[in-house]
Structures are given as C-alpha cells and as structure tokens.
CSV table of C-alpha atoms and ligand atoms in Angstrom, one decimal:
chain,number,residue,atom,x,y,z
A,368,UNK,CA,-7.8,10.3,29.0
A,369,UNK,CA,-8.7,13.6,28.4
A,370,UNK,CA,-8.8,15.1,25.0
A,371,UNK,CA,-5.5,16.5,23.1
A,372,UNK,CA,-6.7,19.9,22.2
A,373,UNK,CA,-6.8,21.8,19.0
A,374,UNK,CA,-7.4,21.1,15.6
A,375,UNK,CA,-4.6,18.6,14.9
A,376,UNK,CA,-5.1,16.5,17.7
A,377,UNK,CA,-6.8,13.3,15.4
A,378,UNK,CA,-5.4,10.0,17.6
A,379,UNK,CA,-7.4,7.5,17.7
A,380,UNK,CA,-8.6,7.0,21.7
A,381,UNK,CA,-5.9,5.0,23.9
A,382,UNK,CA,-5.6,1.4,23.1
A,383,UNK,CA,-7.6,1.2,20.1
A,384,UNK,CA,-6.9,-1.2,17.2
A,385,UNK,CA,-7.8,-0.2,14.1
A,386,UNK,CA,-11.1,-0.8,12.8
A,387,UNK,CA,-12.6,-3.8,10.4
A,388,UNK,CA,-12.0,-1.4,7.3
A,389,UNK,CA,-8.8,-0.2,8.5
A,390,UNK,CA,-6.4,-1.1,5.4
A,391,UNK,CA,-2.6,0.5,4.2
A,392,UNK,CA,-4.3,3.3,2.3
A,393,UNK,CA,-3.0,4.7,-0.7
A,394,UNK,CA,-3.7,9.2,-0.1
A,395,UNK,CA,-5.1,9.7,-3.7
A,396,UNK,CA,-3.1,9.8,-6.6
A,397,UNK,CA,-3.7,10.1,-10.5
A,398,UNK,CA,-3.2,7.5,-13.0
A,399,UNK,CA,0.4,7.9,-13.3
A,400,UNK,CA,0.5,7.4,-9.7
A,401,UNK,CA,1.7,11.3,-8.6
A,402,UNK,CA,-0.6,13.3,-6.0
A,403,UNK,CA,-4.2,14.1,-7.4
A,404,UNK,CA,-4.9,17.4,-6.2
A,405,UNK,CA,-7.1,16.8,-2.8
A,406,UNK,CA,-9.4,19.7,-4.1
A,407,UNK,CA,-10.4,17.7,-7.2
A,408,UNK,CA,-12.9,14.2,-7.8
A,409,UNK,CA,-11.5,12.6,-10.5
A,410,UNK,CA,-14.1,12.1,-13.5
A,411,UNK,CA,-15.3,9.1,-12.2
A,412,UNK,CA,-17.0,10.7,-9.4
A,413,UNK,CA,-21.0,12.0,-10.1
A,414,UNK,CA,-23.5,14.0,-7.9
A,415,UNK,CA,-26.4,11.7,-7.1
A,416,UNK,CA,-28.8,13.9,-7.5
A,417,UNK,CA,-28.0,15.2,-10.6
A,418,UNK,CA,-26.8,11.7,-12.3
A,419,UNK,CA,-30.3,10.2,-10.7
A,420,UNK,CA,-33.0,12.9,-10.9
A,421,UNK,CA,-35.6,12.1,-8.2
A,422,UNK,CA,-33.2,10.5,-5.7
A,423,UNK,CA,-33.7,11.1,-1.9
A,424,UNK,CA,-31.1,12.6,0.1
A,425,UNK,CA,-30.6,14.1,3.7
A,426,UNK,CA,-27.3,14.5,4.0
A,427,UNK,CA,-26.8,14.9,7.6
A,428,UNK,CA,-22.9,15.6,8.3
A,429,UNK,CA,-23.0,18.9,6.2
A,430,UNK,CA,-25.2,20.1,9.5
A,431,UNK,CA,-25.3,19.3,12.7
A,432,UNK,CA,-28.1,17.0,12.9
A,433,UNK,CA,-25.8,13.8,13.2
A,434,UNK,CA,-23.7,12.5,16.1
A,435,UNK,CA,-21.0,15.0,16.1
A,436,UNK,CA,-24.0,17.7,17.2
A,437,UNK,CA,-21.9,20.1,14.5
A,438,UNK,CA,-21.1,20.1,10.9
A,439,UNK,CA,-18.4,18.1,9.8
A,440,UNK,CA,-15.0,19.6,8.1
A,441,UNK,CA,-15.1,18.8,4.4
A,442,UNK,CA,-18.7,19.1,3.7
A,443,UNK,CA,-19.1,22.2,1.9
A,444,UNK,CA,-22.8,21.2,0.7
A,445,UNK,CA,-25.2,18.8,1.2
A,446,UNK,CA,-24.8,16.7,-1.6
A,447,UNK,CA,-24.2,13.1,-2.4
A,448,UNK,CA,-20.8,12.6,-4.0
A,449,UNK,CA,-20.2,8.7,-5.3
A,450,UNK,CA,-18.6,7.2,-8.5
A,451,UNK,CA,-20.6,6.1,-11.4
A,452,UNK,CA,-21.0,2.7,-10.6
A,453,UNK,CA,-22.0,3.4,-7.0
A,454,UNK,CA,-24.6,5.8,-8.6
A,455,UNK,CA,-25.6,3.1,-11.8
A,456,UNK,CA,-25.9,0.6,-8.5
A,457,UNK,CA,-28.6,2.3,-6.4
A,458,UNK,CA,-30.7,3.1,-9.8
A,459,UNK,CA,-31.0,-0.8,-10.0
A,460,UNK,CA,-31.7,-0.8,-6.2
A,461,UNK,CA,-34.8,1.9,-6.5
A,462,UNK,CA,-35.8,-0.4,-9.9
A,463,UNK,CA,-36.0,-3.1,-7.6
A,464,UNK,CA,-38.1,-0.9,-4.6
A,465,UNK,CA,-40.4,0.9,-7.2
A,466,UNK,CA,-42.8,-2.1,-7.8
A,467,UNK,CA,-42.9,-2.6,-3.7
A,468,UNK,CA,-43.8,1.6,-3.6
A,469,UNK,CA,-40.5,2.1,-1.6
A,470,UNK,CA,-37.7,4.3,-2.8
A,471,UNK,CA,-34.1,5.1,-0.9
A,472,UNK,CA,-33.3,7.8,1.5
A,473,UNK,CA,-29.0,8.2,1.0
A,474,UNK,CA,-28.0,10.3,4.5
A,475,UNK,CA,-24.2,9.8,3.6
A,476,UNK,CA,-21.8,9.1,0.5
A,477,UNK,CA,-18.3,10.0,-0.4
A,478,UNK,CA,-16.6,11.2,2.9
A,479,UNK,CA,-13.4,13.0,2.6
A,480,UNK,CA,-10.4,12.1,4.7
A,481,UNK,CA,-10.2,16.0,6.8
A,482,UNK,CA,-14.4,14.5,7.9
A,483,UNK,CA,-13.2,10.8,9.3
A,484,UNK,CA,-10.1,13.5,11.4
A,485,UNK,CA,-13.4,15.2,12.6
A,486,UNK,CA,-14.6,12.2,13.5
A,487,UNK,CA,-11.3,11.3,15.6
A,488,UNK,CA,-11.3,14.4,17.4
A,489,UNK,CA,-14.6,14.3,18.0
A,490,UNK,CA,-14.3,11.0,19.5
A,491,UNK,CA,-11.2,12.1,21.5
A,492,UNK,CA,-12.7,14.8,23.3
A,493,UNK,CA,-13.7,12.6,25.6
A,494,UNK,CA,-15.2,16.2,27.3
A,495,UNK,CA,-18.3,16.4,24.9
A,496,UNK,CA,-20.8,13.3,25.5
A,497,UNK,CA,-23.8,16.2,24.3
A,498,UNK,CA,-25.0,13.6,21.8
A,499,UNK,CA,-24.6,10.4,24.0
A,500,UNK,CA,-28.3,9.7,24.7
A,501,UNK,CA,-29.1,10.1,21.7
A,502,UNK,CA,-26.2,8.5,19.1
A,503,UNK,CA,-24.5,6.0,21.8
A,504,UNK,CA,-26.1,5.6,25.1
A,505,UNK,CA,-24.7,2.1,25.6
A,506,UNK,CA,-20.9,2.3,24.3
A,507,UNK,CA,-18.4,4.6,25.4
A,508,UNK,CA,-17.3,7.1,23.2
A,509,UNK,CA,-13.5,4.6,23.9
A,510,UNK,CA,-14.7,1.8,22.3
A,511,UNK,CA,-17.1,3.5,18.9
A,512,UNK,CA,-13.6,2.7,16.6
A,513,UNK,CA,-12.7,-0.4,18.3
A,514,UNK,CA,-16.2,-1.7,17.8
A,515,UNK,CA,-16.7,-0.9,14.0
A,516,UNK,CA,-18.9,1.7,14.4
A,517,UNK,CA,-16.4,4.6,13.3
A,518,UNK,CA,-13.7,3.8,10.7
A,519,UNK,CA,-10.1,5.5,11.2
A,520,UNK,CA,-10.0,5.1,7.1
A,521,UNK,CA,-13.6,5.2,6.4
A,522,UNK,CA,-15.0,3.1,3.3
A,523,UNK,CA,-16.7,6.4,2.3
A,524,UNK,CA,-13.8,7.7,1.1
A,525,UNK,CA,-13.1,5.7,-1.4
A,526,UNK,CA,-16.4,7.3,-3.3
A,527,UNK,CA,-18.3,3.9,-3.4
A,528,UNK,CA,-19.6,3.3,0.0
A,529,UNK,CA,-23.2,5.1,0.8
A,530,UNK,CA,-25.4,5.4,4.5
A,531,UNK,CA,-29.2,4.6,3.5
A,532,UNK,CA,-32.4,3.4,4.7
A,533,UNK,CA,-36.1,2.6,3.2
A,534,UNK,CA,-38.5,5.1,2.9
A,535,UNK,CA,-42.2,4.6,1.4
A,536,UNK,CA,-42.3,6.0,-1.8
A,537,UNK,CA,-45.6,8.0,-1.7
A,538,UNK,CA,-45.1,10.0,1.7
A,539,UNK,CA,-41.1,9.7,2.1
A,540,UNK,CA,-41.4,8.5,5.8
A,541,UNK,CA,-38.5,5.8,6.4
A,542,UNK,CA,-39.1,2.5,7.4
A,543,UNK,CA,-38.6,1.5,10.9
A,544,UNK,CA,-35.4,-0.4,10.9
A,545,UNK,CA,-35.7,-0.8,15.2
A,546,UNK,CA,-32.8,2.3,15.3
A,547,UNK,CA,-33.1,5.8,13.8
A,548,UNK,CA,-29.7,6.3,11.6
A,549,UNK,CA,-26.4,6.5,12.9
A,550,UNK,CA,-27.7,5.1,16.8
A,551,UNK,CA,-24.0,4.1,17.4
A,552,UNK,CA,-25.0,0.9,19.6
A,553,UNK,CA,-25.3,-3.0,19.4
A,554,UNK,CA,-29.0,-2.4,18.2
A,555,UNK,CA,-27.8,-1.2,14.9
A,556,UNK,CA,-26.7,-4.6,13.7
A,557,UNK,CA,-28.6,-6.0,10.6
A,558,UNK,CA,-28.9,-9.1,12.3
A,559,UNK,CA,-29.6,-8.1,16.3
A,560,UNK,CA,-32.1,-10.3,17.7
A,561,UNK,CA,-33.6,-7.3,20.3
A,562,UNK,CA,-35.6,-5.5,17.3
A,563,UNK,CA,-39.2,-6.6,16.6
A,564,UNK,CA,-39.8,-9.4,13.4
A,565,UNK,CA,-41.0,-6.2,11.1
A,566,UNK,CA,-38.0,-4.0,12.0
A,567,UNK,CA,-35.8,-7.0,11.2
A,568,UNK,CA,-37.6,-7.8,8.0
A,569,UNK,CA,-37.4,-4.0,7.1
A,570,UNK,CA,-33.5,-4.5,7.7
A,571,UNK,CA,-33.1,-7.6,5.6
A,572,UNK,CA,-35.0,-6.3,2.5
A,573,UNK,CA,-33.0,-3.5,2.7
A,574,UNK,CA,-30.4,-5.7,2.4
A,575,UNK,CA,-31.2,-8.0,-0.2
A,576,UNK,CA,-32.0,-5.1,-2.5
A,577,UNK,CA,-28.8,-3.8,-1.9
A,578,UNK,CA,-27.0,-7.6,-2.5
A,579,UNK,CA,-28.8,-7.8,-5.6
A,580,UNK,CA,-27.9,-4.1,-6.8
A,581,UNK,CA,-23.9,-5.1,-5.9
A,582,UNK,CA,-23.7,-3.8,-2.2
A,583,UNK,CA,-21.8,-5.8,0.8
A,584,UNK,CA,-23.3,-4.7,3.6
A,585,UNK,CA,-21.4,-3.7,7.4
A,586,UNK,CA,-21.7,-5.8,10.2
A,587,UNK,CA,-22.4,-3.3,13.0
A,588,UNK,CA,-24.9,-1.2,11.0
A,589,UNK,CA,-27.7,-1.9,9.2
A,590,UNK,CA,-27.4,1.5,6.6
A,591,UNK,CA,-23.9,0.9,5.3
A,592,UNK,CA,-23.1,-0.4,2.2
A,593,UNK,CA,-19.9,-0.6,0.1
A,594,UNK,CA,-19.9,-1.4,-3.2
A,595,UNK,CA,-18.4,-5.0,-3.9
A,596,UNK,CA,-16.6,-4.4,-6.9
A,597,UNK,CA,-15.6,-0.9,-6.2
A,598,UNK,CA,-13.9,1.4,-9.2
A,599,UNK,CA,-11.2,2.8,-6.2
A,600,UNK,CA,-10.7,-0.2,-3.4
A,601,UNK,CA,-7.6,1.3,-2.5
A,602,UNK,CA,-7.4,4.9,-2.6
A,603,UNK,CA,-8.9,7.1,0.5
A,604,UNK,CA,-9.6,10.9,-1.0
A,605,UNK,CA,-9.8,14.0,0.5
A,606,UNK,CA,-11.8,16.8,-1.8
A,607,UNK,CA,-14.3,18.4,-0.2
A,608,UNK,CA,-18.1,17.8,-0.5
A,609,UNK,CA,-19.4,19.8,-3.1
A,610,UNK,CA,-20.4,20.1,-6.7
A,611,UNK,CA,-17.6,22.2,-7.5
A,612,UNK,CA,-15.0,19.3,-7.0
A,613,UNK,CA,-16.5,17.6,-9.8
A,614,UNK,CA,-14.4,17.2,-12.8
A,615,UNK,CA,-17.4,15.6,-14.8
A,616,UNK,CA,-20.2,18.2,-16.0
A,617,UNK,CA,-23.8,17.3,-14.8
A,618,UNK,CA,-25.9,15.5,-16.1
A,619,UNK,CA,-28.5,12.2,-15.4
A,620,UNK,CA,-27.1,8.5,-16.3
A,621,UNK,CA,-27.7,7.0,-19.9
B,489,LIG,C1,-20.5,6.7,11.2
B,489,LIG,C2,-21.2,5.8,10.3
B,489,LIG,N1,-22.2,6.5,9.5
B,489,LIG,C3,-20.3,5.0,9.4
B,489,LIG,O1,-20.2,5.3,8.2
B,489,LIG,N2,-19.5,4.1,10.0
B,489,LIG,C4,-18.5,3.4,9.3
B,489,LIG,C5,-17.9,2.3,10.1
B,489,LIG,C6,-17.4,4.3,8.8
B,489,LIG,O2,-17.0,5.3,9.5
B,489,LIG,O3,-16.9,4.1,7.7
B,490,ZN,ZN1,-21.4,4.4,6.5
C-alpha cells in the first residue's frame, strides 16, 4: 500500500505483528510515577564519551549515512547517550579487547521514541527504496518489522541497548563481521551459516565479550546488544540526543 503522507503518519506497514521486543511500554515517567519531561534523561543517563574518555563512536542516525539515507528526528548530536551501567558494561568489554589490541566502535545507543516514528514512516513510504541495495536488498521494506530487524518499541530507548562492532585498536578499521552495519538482511544474523569461518569467528568474539561484559545479544543482527540486567526494562523515553538532556554533569566513571 502506498504510504500515508505527512509527518504523523507512523503505522506500522499492513499486516505486521509486532516485533520480538515489542512489549506494553510504560512512556517515561519519574519515580513517583507522574510524566518525566520528554526533554530531560533522568540522572542515570551518561554520555559515553565523556563517562569513557577514549571510546569510539560513529553515530550514524544523527546524519544520513544509515538506512534512512537522512538524519533521523531526535538526534540533535552525534553522541552516545546510555545509563551508567550500560556505560560501566562496555568499559569491562574494551578491558576484555585491550589485551587482543581490539577496541569497540558504538554506531548507536539510546534512541528516543520521535527516531523509532522516523523509522515507521520511513518504512511506510513504501515510495522511497533509495537505500535498498545497499541496507535491504533481499527483504521488502513490508516485512523489516515483522522480521526483527526494526523494533516498533525499540530496545534503545530504554537507554541500555547499544549498536557495535570490533575495530583493531591501532588503526580503528572494523573487523569484517561478513555485513557492514545495519545491512537489514538474513546475513546479519550472528549465527548465519553463508559468512566465511573468520567473519563468523569475528561475530562470536564479539559476542562473548559482550556475554561476559552483561550483554544479551539480538537474534537477527550481529551488532545489537541489550543489557541483561537493565536499570529501565520497562520504560521507552523520548528526550532528544544530545548532551544538553543530561541531568548528570560530565565527567569519566570512578
Ligand atoms: C535498526 C537497527 N540498528 C536496530 O537497532 N534494530 C533493532 C531491532 C531495533 O530497532 O531496536
Ligand atoms: Zn540496535
């Protein structure tokens, strides 16, 4: 069907279920349970690079290098927005990578809702396929909710779920994991059998270090994570990507 027009128009594509991390969310609220202002993180919530001086990041939805082909609504900046224990989590992941002289590459964190409604309209327009050969030559733009590789209530926003790959820690070139990031397509499952032995054993030490650190990891996509015991597993926010939602002031992890 074609696309509903304008800015509002965010339904999901005809006859779609929701997705594997579809759940009854709660919009965000405060600790006595009234509305959080959607322009505000709550204190929990740290900029990567600033609580983890050093840390790689190419955060591809604030331009339009990703899959949209456009930047996405809510990211103000290119920064990594995640709570503390997301953040505390990846240092023990790079820990674990330093000794193997690999490091972390983070191309998405904290989503805000108003970015997954991009993502919906996006994928309802059926009109614009100009990133289909590159971002999902194989599975109609239909069926990229239905088959786990978009989320109507996206992980991300609940501030503990990050995008990442491997990259060698001397140069910064990523690993080859068999897909580049965000290749919406069978391919991008940890576990496909059509990648080569290396790319898979790229994909499952990326994995393991990300086990160990406290990550589950998707089953669709080899570079997203969710933190297993996650500080909000219920609550989907909506401030906008940038360092002036913070409540907490800067500074690196003790
Ligand atoms: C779009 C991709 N980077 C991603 O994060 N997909 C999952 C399923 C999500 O949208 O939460
Ligand atoms: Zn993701």
């Amino acid at each position: 069907a074609p696309s509903p027009s304008g800015p509002a128009a965010a339904s999901p594509p005809a006859g779609r279920s929701p997705a594997p991390e579809a759940a009854e969310p709660s919009e965000a609220a405060g600790p006595e349970g009234g509305r959080r202002g959607d322009g505000e993180a709550p204190a929990e919530f740290v900029a990567l690079r600033e609580a983890v001086p050093g840390v790689r990041e190419d955060i591809r939805y604030a331009g339009a290098d990703n899959f949209t082909g456009m930047p996405v609504d809510g990211y103000q900046e290119p920064a990594c927005l995640l709570t503390e224990d997301a953040a505390r989590a990846l240092v023990r992941a790079r820990e674990a990578l330093a000794g193997e002289g690999l490091d972390l590459l983070v191309y998405d964190c904290y989503r805000p809702r108003r970015a997954v409604a991009a993502f919906l309209r996006w994928a309802a327009d059926l009109s614009d396929t100009r990133t289909r050969e590159e971002y999902y030559p194989r599975v109609p733009k239909t069926r990229l909710f239905e088959e786990g590789y978009l989320a109507e209530r996206s992980g991300h926003s609940r501030g503990s779920t990050v995008d990442l790959t491997l990259v060698r820690a001397d140069s910064g070139r990523p690993l080859d994991m068999g897909t580049p990031y965000d290749f919406l397509d069978p391919l991008s499952a940890p576990d496909s059998p059509e990648v080569t032995a290396r790319q898979r054993a790229a994909r499952d030490r990326l994995g393991e270090v990300m086990d160990a650190a406290g990550f589950g990891r998707a089953r669709t996509e080899w570079w997203h994570f969710t933190l297993r015991e996650e500080p909000f597993p219920e609550t989907y926010f909506d401030f906008p990507v940038a360092l002036s939602s913070l409540s907490s002031p800067p500074g690196a992890l003790d």
